[in-house]
Coordinates of C-alpha atoms and ligand atoms in Angstrom, one line a residue:
L1 CA 0.0 0.0 0.0
R2 CA 1.5 3.3 -1.1
M3 CA 0.9 6.4 0.9
S4 CA 0.6 9.8 -0.7
L5 CA 3.0 12.5 0.3
A6 CA 0.2 14.2 2.3
E7 CA -0.6 11.0 4.1
K8 CA 3.0 10.5 5.1
I9 CA 3.2 14.1 6.4
V10 CA 0.1 13.6 8.5
K11 CA 1.8 10.5 10.0
G12 CA 4.6 12.8 11.0
D13 CA 7.1 11.6 8.4
I14 CA 10.0 14.0 8.6
K15 CA 11.5 13.1 5.2
A16 CA 8.2 13.7 3.4
A17 CA 7.7 17.0 5.2
S18 CA 11.2 18.1 4.3
R19 CA 10.6 17.3 0.7
L20 CA 7.4 19.3 0.6
I21 CA 9.0 22.2 2.3
R22 CA 11.8 22.2 -0.2
D23 CA 9.3 22.3 -3.0
I24 CA 7.5 25.2 -1.3
D25 CA 10.9 27.0 -1.0
D26 CA 11.5 26.4 -4.7
G27 CA 8.0 27.4 -5.8
V28 CA 7.3 24.0 -7.3
E29 CA 3.7 24.0 -8.5
S30 CA 2.8 20.5 -7.4
A31 CA 3.4 21.6 -3.8
I32 CA 0.0 23.3 -4.0
D33 CA -1.7 20.0 -4.6
V34 CA -0.2 18.6 -1.4
L35 CA -1.1 21.7 0.6
K36 CA -4.7 21.3 -0.6
E37 CA -4.8 17.8 0.8
L38 CA -3.2 18.9 4.1
Y39 CA -5.5 21.9 4.8
V40 CA -8.2 19.8 6.4
M41 CA -5.6 18.5 8.9
T42 CA -4.5 22.0 10.1
G43 CA -5.7 24.3 12.8
R44 CA -4.6 22.4 15.8
A45 CA -1.1 23.7 16.6
H46 CA -0.4 26.6 18.8
I47 CA 1.6 29.0 16.6
V48 CA 4.0 31.3 18.5
G49 CA 5.9 34.1 16.8
I50 CA 9.2 35.4 18.2
T51 CA 10.4 38.7 16.8
G52 CA 12.8 41.5 17.7
P53 CA 15.8 43.3 16.5
P54 CA 18.9 41.4 15.3
G55 CA 21.0 39.8 18.0
V56 CA 18.7 40.2 21.0
G57 CA 18.8 36.5 21.7
K58 CA 15.7 35.1 19.9
S59 CA 17.4 31.9 18.8
T60 CA 18.9 31.3 22.3
L61 CA 15.5 31.8 23.8
L62 CA 13.9 29.5 21.3
D63 CA 16.4 26.8 22.2
K64 CA 15.5 27.0 25.8
I65 CA 11.7 27.3 25.2
I66 CA 11.9 24.1 23.1
E67 CA 13.6 22.4 26.1
V68 CA 10.7 23.3 28.4
F69 CA 8.0 22.1 25.9
R70 CA 9.8 18.9 25.3
K71 CA 9.9 18.2 29.1
E72 CA 6.1 18.4 28.9
M73 CA 6.2 15.9 26.0
K74 CA 4.9 18.5 23.5
T75 CA 6.1 18.1 19.9
V76 CA 7.7 21.3 18.5
G77 CA 8.1 22.7 15.0
V78 CA 10.6 25.6 14.5
I79 CA 10.8 28.0 11.5
V80 CA 13.7 30.5 11.5
V81 CA 13.3 33.2 8.9
D82 CA 16.8 34.4 8.2
P83 CA 16.8 37.9 6.9
T84 CA 20.2 37.6 5.1
S85 CA 21.0 41.0 6.5
P86 CA 24.5 42.3 7.1
F87 CA 23.8 42.1 10.8
S88 CA 23.4 38.3 10.7
G89 CA 25.8 37.0 8.2
G90 CA 26.4 34.0 10.4
A91 CA 22.9 33.7 11.7
I92 CA 21.9 30.5 10.0
L93 CA 25.0 28.7 11.2
G94 CA 24.5 30.2 14.7
D95 CA 20.9 29.1 14.8
R96 CA 21.9 25.6 13.8
I97 CA 24.5 25.4 16.4
R98 CA 22.3 26.8 19.1
M99 CA 19.5 24.4 18.3
Q100 CA 21.7 21.5 17.2
R101 CA 21.1 19.5 20.3
H102 CA 17.4 19.3 19.5
S103 CA 18.0 18.1 15.9
T104 CA 18.3 14.4 16.9
D105 CA 15.1 14.7 18.9
E106 CA 12.3 13.1 16.8
G107 CA 9.8 15.5 18.5
V108 CA 11.5 18.6 17.1
F109 CA 11.4 19.7 13.5
I110 CA 13.5 22.7 12.6
H111 CA 13.5 24.6 9.3
S112 CA 15.6 27.6 8.4
L113 CA 14.2 29.8 5.6
A114 CA 16.5 32.2 3.8
T115 CA 14.6 35.3 2.5
R116 CA 16.1 35.0 -0.9
G117 CA 14.5 33.2 -3.8
H118 CA 11.0 32.8 -2.6
V119 CA 8.7 32.8 -5.6
G120 CA 5.5 33.7 -3.8
G121 CA 7.2 35.9 -1.2
I122 CA 8.7 35.0 2.1
A123 CA 5.4 35.6 4.1
R124 CA 3.5 33.2 1.8
S125 CA 6.2 30.5 2.1
T126 CA 6.2 30.9 5.9
H127 CA 2.4 30.5 6.0
D128 CA 2.6 27.4 3.9
I129 CA 5.4 25.8 6.0
I130 CA 3.5 26.5 9.2
K131 CA 0.6 24.6 7.6
V132 CA 2.9 21.6 6.9
M133 CA 4.1 21.4 10.5
D134 CA 0.6 21.9 11.8
A135 CA -0.6 19.0 9.6
M136 CA 2.3 16.9 10.9
G137 CA 0.7 17.2 14.3
K138 CA 3.2 19.5 16.0
D139 CA 1.7 20.8 19.2
I140 CA 3.7 24.1 19.2
I141 CA 5.1 25.9 16.2
L142 CA 7.7 28.6 17.0
V143 CA 8.5 31.1 14.2
E144 CA 11.5 33.4 14.6
T145 CA 11.6 36.5 12.5
V146 CA 13.9 39.6 12.7
G147 CA 12.6 43.1 13.1
V148 CA 9.1 44.5 13.5
G149 CA 7.0 46.0 10.8
Q150 CA 9.0 44.7 7.9
D151 CA 6.4 43.9 5.4
E152 CA 8.5 41.3 3.8
V153 CA 8.6 39.1 6.8
D154 CA 5.3 40.2 8.3
I155 CA 3.7 37.0 9.5
G156 CA 1.8 38.6 12.4
N157 CA -1.6 37.4 11.3
A158 CA -0.3 33.8 11.0
V159 CA 0.5 33.5 14.7
D160 CA -1.7 32.9 17.8
T161 CA 0.8 34.3 20.3
S162 CA 3.3 37.0 19.4
I163 CA 6.4 37.4 21.5
V164 CA 8.5 40.6 21.2
V165 CA 12.1 40.4 22.4
L166 CA 14.0 43.4 23.5
V167 CA 17.3 44.0 25.4
P168 CA 18.4 46.7 27.8
G169 CA 20.4 49.5 26.2
L170 CA 18.6 49.8 23.0
G171 CA 18.4 53.4 23.8
D172 CA 16.6 55.5 21.3
D173 CA 15.8 52.4 19.3
I174 CA 12.9 51.6 21.6
Q175 CA 11.3 54.9 20.6
A176 CA 11.6 54.0 16.9
I177 CA 10.2 50.5 17.3
K178 CA 7.7 51.1 20.0
A179 CA 4.8 52.0 17.8
G180 CA 5.0 48.8 15.9
I181 CA 5.8 46.5 18.8
L182 CA 3.1 47.7 21.1
E183 CA 0.4 46.6 18.7
I184 CA 1.8 43.2 17.9
G185 CA 3.1 42.0 21.2
D186 CA 1.0 39.6 23.3
I187 CA 4.1 38.9 25.4
F188 CA 7.2 41.0 25.9
V189 CA 10.6 39.6 26.8
I190 CA 13.5 41.6 28.1
N191 CA 16.5 39.4 27.4
K192 CA 20.1 39.8 28.5
C193 CA 19.1 40.9 31.9
D194 CA 22.7 40.3 33.0
H195 CA 23.5 43.5 31.2
G196 CA 21.6 45.7 33.6
G197 CA 19.0 48.3 32.8
A198 CA 16.3 45.7 32.5
D199 CA 14.1 47.2 35.2
K200 CA 14.3 50.6 33.6
L201 CA 13.3 49.2 30.2
E202 CA 10.5 47.2 31.9
Q203 CA 9.1 50.4 33.4
E204 CA 9.3 52.3 30.1
L205 CA 7.6 49.5 28.3
R206 CA 4.9 49.2 30.9
M207 CA 4.2 52.9 30.7
M208 CA 3.9 52.7 26.9
L209 CA 1.6 49.8 27.1
E210 CA -0.6 51.6 29.6
M211 CA -0.8 54.6 27.3
G212 CA -1.6 52.6 24.3
A213 CA -5.1 51.7 23.0
K214 CA -7.0 49.2 25.1
R215 CA -7.0 45.7 23.6
G216 CA -10.3 44.1 22.6
D217 CA -9.5 40.8 24.3
N218 CA -8.7 42.2 27.8
W219 CA -5.3 40.6 27.8
Q220 CA -2.6 42.6 29.5
P221 CA 0.6 41.7 27.8
P222 CA 3.0 40.5 30.5
I223 CA 6.7 41.4 30.5
Y224 CA 9.3 38.8 31.4
Q225 CA 12.9 39.3 32.2
T226 CA 15.2 36.5 30.9
E227 CA 18.8 35.6 30.6
A228 CA 18.5 33.1 27.8
S229 CA 22.1 32.1 27.6
M230 CA 21.8 30.8 31.2
G231 CA 18.3 29.6 30.9
K232 CA 17.0 32.0 33.4
G233 CA 13.3 33.1 33.4
I234 CA 12.3 30.6 30.7
E235 CA 9.8 28.5 32.7
K236 CA 7.8 31.7 33.6
L237 CA 7.9 32.8 30.0
V238 CA 6.5 29.4 28.8
A239 CA 3.8 29.5 31.5
G240 CA 2.9 32.9 30.0
I241 CA 2.7 31.5 26.5
Q242 CA 0.4 28.8 27.8
R243 CA -1.7 31.3 29.7
H244 CA -2.3 33.3 26.5
R245 CA -3.3 30.2 24.7
N246 CA -5.8 29.2 27.5
L247 CA -7.4 32.7 27.4
Q248 CA -7.8 32.5 23.7
Q249 CA -9.5 29.1 23.9
Q250 CA -11.8 30.1 26.8
K251 CA -13.2 33.2 25.3
G252 CA -13.5 31.8 21.8
L253 CA -10.9 34.4 20.8
Y254 CA -9.0 31.6 19.0
Q255 CA -12.0 31.0 16.7
R256 CA -12.2 34.7 15.9
R257 CA -8.5 34.9 15.1
E258 CA -8.7 31.8 13.1
R259 CA -11.5 33.2 11.0
E260 CA -9.6 36.5 10.5
R261 CA -6.5 34.5 9.5
A262 CA -8.5 32.3 7.1
R263 CA -9.9 35.4 5.4
L264 CA -6.5 37.1 5.0
A265 CA -4.9 33.9 3.7
F266 CA -7.7 33.4 1.3
W267 CA -7.4 37.0 0.0
E268 CA -3.7 36.7 -0.3
I269 CA -3.9 33.5 -2.4
L270 CA -6.8 35.0 -4.5
K271 CA -5.0 38.3 -5.1
S272 CA -1.7 36.6 -6.2
S273 CA -3.6 34.3 -8.5
V274 CA -5.7 37.0 -10.1
M275 CA -2.6 39.2 -10.6
T276 CA -0.5 36.4 -12.1
K277 CA -3.4 35.5 -14.5
L278 CA -3.9 39.1 -15.5
Q279 CA -0.3 39.8 -16.1
Q280 CA -0.1 36.7 -18.3
Q281 CA -3.1 37.7 -20.3
L282 CA -2.1 41.3 -20.8
S283 CA 1.4 40.2 -21.9
L284 CA -0.2 38.1 -24.6
N285 CA 0.0 39.6 -28.1
G286 CA 1.8 42.6 -26.8
E287 CA -1.3 44.1 -25.3
L288 CA 0.6 45.5 -22.3
D289 CA 2.9 47.3 -24.8
R290 CA 0.0 48.9 -26.5
I291 CA -1.5 50.0 -23.1
E292 CA 1.8 51.6 -22.1
E293 CA 2.1 53.3 -25.5
A294 CA -1.5 54.7 -25.3
L295 CA -0.9 56.0 -21.8
T296 CA 2.4 57.7 -22.5
T297 CA 1.1 59.4 -25.7
R298 CA -2.0 60.4 -23.7
E299 CA -4.1 58.7 -26.3
K300 CA -6.0 57.1 -23.4
D301 CA -6.2 57.5 -19.7
P302 CA -5.6 54.7 -17.2
Y303 CA -9.1 54.9 -15.7
T304 CA -10.8 54.1 -19.0
L305 CA -8.3 51.4 -19.8
V306 CA -8.8 49.7 -16.4
E307 CA -12.6 49.9 -16.9
E308 CA -12.3 48.3 -20.3
I309 CA -10.2 45.4 -18.9
M310 CA -12.6 44.9 -16.0
Q311 CA -15.5 44.9 -18.4
K312 CA -13.8 42.2 -20.4
I313 CA -12.8 39.9 -17.5
M314 CA -15.8 40.5 -15.2
P315 CA -18.7 41.7 -17.3
R316 CA -21.3 43.1 -14.9
Ligands
GTP1 N1 24.9 38.3 27.8 C1 23.9 37.6 27.3 N2 24.1 37.2 26.0 C2 23.1 36.5 25.4 C3 21.9 36.2 26.1 N3 21.0 35.5 25.3 C4 21.7 35.4 24.1 N4 22.9 36.0 24.2 C5 24.0 36.0 23.2 O1 23.6 37.0 22.2 C6 24.1 36.6 20.9 C7 23.0 36.6 19.9 O2 22.1 35.6 20.2 P1 21.0 34.9 19.2 O3 20.2 34.0 20.0 O4 21.7 34.4 18.0 O5 20.2 36.2 18.8 P2 19.1 36.4 17.7 O6 18.2 37.4 18.1 O7 18.6 35.0 17.3 O8 20.0 36.9 16.5 P3 19.6 37.0 14.9 O9 18.8 35.8 14.6 O10 20.9 37.2 14.2 O11 18.8 38.3 14.8 C8 24.7 35.2 21.1 O12 26.1 35.4 21.2 C9 24.1 34.7 22.4 O13 25.0 33.8 23.1 C10 21.7 36.7 27.5 O14 20.7 36.5 28.1 N5 22.8 37.4 28.0
MG2 MG1 18.4 34.1 15.5

């Protein structure tokens, strides 16, 4: 009896999952067919985002968080989105080394995602890979991304719990990033507490959170101080992550978020399909050339042209 790739993935087959993820990375079209099959098996994992400026200790934290979840016998998926920025030239290697000890653990599945060469965009690939790990039956999926408010790697709507990591001594940087982080953070971590200045940062952060708009879900984002490299403060942080999950499930907030997420994912796929199709059609027989020509010579205006095209593809 031969199992399909999707069936193998649902059984937790790491090789099969790796193959599909490679195809997603490369934009191989048949990957979509497998994702179609997997969709019905998704929606069970707790998806946790970890974001923050380069070098604040996100990967080190991840490594320690994995350890706590594994002690509780939870299975874990990890996606590290590497920004290939000058800051993190060695990030992938670093991530691998830091999490290496978990790579022989059957219950942990780690995938690093370089931002270059993603056909449908990095956010789209990340969404799809989350779905694969979800379908594999991972209890927790941890997604590490750098920075806040970078459209390119904005996966905020894909996660259930969003953790923002900061370190003392960011100085004016916190002013620059605060607008973005206050909105997306469900949980805040002040890492590298051994450096001092953590209490001051916590006070600043708390003040900014209190001044900000009230959240609809009545959740007050907790702030945890950690020293990830020594494993300090991790258990409390993990308890906070689970508390956030429990609240979502109690109040039906999870369903609301899931619905919002489904809507956004649907529109994203629809938009990219429509645009691709339109571009193909307009490039046919040099129509796009004629449009550009008509526009530059002012023979026609763009509004009329768009109306004409809309008329053609969606009459009434
Ligand atoms: N002093 C101190 N150093 C830490 C702590 N946590 C992590 N580090 C160190 O900080 C450096 C960066 O840690 P990473 O975990 O790679 O940070 P990151 O945020 O994942 O970095 P990028 O992925 O490159 O953005 C490493 O040298 C860690 O050992 C901590 O609590 N205290
Ligand atoms: Mg990292």
